[in-house]
PDB file of C-alpha atoms and ligand atoms in Angstrom:
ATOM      1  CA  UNK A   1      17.785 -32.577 -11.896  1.00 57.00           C
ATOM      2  CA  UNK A   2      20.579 -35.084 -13.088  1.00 72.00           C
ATOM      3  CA  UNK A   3      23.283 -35.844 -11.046  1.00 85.00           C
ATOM      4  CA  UNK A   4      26.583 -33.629 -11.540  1.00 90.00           C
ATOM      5  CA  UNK A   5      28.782 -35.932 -14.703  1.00 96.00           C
ATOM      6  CA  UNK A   6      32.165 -35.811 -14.183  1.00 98.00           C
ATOM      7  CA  UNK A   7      32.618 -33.359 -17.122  1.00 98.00           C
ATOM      8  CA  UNK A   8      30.353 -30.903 -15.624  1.00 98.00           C
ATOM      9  CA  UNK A   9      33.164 -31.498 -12.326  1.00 98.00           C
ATOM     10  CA  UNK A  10      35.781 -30.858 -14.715  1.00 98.00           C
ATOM     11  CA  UNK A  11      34.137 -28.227 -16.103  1.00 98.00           C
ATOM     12  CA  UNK A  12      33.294 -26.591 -12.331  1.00 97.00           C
ATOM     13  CA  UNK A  13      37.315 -27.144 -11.743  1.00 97.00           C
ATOM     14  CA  UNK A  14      35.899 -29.844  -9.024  1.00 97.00           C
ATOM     15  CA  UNK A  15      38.431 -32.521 -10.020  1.00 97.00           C
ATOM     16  CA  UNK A  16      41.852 -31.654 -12.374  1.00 98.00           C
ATOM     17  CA  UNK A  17      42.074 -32.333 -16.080  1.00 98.00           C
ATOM     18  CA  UNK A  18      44.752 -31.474 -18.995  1.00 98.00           C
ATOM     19  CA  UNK A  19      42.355 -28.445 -20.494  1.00 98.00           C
ATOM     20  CA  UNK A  20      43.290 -27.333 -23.977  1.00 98.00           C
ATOM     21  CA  UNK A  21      40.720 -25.119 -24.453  1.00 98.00           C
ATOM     22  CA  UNK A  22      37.561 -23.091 -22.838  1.00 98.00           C
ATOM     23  CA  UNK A  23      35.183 -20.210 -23.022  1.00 98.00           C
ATOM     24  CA  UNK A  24      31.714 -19.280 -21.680  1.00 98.00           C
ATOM     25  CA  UNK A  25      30.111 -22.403 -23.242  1.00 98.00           C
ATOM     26  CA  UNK A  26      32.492 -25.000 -24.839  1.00 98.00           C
ATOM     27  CA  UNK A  27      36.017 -26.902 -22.432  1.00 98.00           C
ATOM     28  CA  UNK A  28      37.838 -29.259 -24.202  1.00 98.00           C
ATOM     29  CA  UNK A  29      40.196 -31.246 -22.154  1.00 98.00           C
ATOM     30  CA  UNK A  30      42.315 -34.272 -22.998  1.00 98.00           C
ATOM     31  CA  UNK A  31      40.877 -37.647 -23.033  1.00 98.00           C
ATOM     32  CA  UNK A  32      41.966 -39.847 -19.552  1.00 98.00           C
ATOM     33  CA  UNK A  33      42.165 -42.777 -21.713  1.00 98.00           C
ATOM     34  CA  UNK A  34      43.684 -41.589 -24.795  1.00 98.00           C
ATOM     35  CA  UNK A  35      42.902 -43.937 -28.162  1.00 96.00           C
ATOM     36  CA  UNK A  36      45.390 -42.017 -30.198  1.00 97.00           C
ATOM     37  CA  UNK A  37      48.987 -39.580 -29.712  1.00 98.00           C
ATOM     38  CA  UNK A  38      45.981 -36.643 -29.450  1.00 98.00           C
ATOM     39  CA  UNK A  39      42.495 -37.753 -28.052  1.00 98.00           C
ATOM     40  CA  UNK A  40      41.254 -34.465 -27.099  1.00 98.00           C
ATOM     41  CA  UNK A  41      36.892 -34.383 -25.637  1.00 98.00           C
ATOM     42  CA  UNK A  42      35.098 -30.925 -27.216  1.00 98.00           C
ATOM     43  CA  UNK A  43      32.048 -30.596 -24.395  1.00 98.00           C
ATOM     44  CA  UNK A  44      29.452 -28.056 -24.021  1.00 98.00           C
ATOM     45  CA  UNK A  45      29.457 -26.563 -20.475  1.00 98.00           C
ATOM     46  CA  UNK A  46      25.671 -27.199 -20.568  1.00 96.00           C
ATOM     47  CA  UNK A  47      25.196 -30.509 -19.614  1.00 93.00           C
ATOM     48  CA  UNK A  48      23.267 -31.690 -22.646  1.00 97.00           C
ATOM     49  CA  UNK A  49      23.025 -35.539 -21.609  1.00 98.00           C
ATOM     50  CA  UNK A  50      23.079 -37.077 -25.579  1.00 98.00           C
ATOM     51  CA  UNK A  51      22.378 -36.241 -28.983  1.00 98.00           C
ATOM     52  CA  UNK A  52      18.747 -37.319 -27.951  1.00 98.00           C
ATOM     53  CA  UNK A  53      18.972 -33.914 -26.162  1.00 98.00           C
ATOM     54  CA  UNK A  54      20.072 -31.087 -28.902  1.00 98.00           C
ATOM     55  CA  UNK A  55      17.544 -29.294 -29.173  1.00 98.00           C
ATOM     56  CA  UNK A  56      17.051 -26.699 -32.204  1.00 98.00           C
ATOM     57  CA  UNK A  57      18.462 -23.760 -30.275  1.00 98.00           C
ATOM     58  CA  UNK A  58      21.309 -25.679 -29.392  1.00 98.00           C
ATOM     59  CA  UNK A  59      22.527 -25.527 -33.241  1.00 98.00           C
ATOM     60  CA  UNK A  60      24.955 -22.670 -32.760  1.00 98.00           C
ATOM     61  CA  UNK A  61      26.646 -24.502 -30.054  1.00 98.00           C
ATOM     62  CA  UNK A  62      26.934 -27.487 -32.178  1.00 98.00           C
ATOM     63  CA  UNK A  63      28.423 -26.204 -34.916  1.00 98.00           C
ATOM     64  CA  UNK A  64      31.259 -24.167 -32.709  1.00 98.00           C
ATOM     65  CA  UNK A  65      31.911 -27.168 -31.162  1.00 98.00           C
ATOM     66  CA  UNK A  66      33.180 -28.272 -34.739  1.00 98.00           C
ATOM     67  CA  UNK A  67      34.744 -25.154 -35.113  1.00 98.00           C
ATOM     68  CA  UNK A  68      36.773 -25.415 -32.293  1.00 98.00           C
ATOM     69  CA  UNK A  69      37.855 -29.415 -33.228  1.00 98.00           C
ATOM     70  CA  UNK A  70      39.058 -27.732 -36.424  1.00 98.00           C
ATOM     71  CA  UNK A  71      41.325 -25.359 -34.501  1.00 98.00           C
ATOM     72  CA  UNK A  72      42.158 -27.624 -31.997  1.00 98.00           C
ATOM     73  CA  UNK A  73      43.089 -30.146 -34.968  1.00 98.00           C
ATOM     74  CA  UNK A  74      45.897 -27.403 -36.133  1.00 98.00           C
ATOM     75  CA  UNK A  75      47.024 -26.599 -33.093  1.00 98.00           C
ATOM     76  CA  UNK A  76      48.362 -30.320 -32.468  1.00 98.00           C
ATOM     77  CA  UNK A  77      49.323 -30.432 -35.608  1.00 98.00           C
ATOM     78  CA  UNK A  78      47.494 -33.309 -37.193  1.00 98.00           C
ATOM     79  CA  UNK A  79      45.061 -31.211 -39.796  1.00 98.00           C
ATOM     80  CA  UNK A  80      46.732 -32.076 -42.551  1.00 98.00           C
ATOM     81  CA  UNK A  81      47.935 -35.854 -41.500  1.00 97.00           C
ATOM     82  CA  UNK A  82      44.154 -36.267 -40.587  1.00 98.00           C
ATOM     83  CA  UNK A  83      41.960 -37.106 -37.399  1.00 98.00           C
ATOM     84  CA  UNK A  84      38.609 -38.242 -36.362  1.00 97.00           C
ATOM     85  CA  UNK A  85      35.728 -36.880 -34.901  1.00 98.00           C
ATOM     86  CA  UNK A  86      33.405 -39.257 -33.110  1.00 97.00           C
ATOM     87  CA  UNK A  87      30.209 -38.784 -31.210  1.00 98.00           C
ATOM     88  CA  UNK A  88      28.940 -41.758 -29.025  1.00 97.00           C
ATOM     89  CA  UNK A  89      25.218 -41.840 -28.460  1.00 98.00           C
ATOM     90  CA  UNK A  90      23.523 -44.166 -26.047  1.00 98.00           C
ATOM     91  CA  UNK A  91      24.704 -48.226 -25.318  1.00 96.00           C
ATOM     92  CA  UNK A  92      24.980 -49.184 -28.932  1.00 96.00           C
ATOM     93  CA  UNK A  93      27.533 -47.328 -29.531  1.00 96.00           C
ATOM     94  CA  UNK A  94      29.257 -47.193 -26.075  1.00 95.00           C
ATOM     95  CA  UNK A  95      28.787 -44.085 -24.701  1.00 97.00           C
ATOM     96  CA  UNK A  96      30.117 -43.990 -21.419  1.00 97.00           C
ATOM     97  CA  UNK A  97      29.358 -40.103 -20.120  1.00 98.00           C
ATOM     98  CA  UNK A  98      26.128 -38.725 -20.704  1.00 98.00           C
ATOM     99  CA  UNK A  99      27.320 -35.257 -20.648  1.00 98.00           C
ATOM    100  CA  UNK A 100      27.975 -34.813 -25.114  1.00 98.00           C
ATOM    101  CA  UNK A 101      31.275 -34.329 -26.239  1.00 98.00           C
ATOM    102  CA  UNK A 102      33.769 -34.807 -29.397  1.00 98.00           C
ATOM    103  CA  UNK A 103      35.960 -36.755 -29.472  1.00 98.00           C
ATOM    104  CA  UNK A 104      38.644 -35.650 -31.483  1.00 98.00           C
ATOM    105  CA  UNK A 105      41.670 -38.464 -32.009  1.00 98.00           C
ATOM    106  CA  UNK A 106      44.621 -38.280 -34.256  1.00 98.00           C
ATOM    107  CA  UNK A 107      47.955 -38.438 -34.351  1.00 98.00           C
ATOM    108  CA  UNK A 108      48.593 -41.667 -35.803  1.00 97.00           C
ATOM    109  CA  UNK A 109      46.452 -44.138 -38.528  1.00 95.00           C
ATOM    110  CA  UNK A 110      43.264 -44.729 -37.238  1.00 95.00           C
ATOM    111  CA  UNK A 111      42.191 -48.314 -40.007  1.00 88.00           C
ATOM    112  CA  UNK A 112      38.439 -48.302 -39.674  1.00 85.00           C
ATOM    113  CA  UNK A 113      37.192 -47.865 -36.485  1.00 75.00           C
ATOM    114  CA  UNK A 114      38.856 -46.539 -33.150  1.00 66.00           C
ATOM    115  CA  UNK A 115      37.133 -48.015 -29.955  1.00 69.00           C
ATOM    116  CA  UNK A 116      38.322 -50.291 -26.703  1.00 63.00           C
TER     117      UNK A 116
HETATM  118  P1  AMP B   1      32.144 -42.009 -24.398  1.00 83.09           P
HETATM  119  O1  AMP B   1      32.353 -43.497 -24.421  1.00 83.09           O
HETATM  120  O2  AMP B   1      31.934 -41.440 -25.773  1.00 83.09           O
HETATM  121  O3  AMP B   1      31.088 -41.586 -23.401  1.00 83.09           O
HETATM  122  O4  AMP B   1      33.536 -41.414 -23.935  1.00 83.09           O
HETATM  123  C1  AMP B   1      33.815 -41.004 -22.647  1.00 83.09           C
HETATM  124  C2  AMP B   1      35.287 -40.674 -22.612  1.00 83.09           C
HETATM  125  O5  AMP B   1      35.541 -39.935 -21.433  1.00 83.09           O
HETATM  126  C3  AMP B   1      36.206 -41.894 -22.596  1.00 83.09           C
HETATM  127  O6  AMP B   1      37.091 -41.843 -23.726  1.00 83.09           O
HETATM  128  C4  AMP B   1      36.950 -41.751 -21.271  1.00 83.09           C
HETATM  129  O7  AMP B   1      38.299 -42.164 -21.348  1.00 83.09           O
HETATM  130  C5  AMP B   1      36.836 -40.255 -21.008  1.00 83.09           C
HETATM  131  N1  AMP B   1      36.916 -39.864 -19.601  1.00 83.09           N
HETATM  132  C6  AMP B   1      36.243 -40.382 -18.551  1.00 83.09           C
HETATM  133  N2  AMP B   1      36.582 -39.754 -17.413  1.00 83.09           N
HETATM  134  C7  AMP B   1      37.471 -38.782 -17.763  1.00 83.09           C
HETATM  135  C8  AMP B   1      38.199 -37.801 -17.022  1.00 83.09           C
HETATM  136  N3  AMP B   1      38.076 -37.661 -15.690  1.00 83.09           N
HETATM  137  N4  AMP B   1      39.033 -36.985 -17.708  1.00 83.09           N
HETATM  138  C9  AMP B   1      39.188 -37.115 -19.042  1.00 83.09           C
HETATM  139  N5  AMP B   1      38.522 -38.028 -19.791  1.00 83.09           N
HETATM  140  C10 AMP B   1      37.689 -38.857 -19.161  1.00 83.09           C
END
């Protein structure tokens, strides 16, 4: 078995994080290192490791996960003013935590890409 990613030790309640949402499978928790005025991370308490690792059962999941971006996006108030939603997979493309998440980021233009 994989070694415990710090999401799945925020998740646990192991070590503290700003959480804006959570049920029996989805936390969502504000980014450490936010890009944007909101940079909130939509994570499955699962640790699914990538997109490499969704498997067809997993679908459901998914798609809440989007659901709850979309309510999370009202919430802060930026549904209408607009907002991202980004999903790193692998080193091309930067992904730092192999635990998937969401990234949802808004609160202020974006231009065309959002990374550091
Ligand atoms: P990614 O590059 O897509 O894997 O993004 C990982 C994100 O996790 C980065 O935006 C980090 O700032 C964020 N992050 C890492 N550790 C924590 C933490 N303890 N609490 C909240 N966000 C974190």
């Amino acid at each position: 078995m994989n070694e415990p990613t710090v999401f799945s030790k925020i998740i646990a309640g192991e070590i503290p994080a700003d959480i804006v949402y959570r049920d029996e499978e989805i936390t969502a928790f504000r980014d450490i290192q936010p890009l944007a005025p909101v940079h909130i991370l939509i994570v499955p308490n699962q640790a699914i490791a990538t997109v490499n690792d969704i498997e067809d059962a997993d679908a459901e999941l998914i798609g809440r996960m989007w659901c709850i971006a979309r309510d999370l996006a009202k919430q802060e108030g930026i549904a209408e003013s607009g907002y991202r939603l980004v999903v790193n997979c692998n080193a091309d493309a930067g992904q730092e935590v192999f635990h998937l998440h969401l990234h949802l980021i808004g609160g202020r233009k974006l231009g065309s890409s959002v990374s550091r």
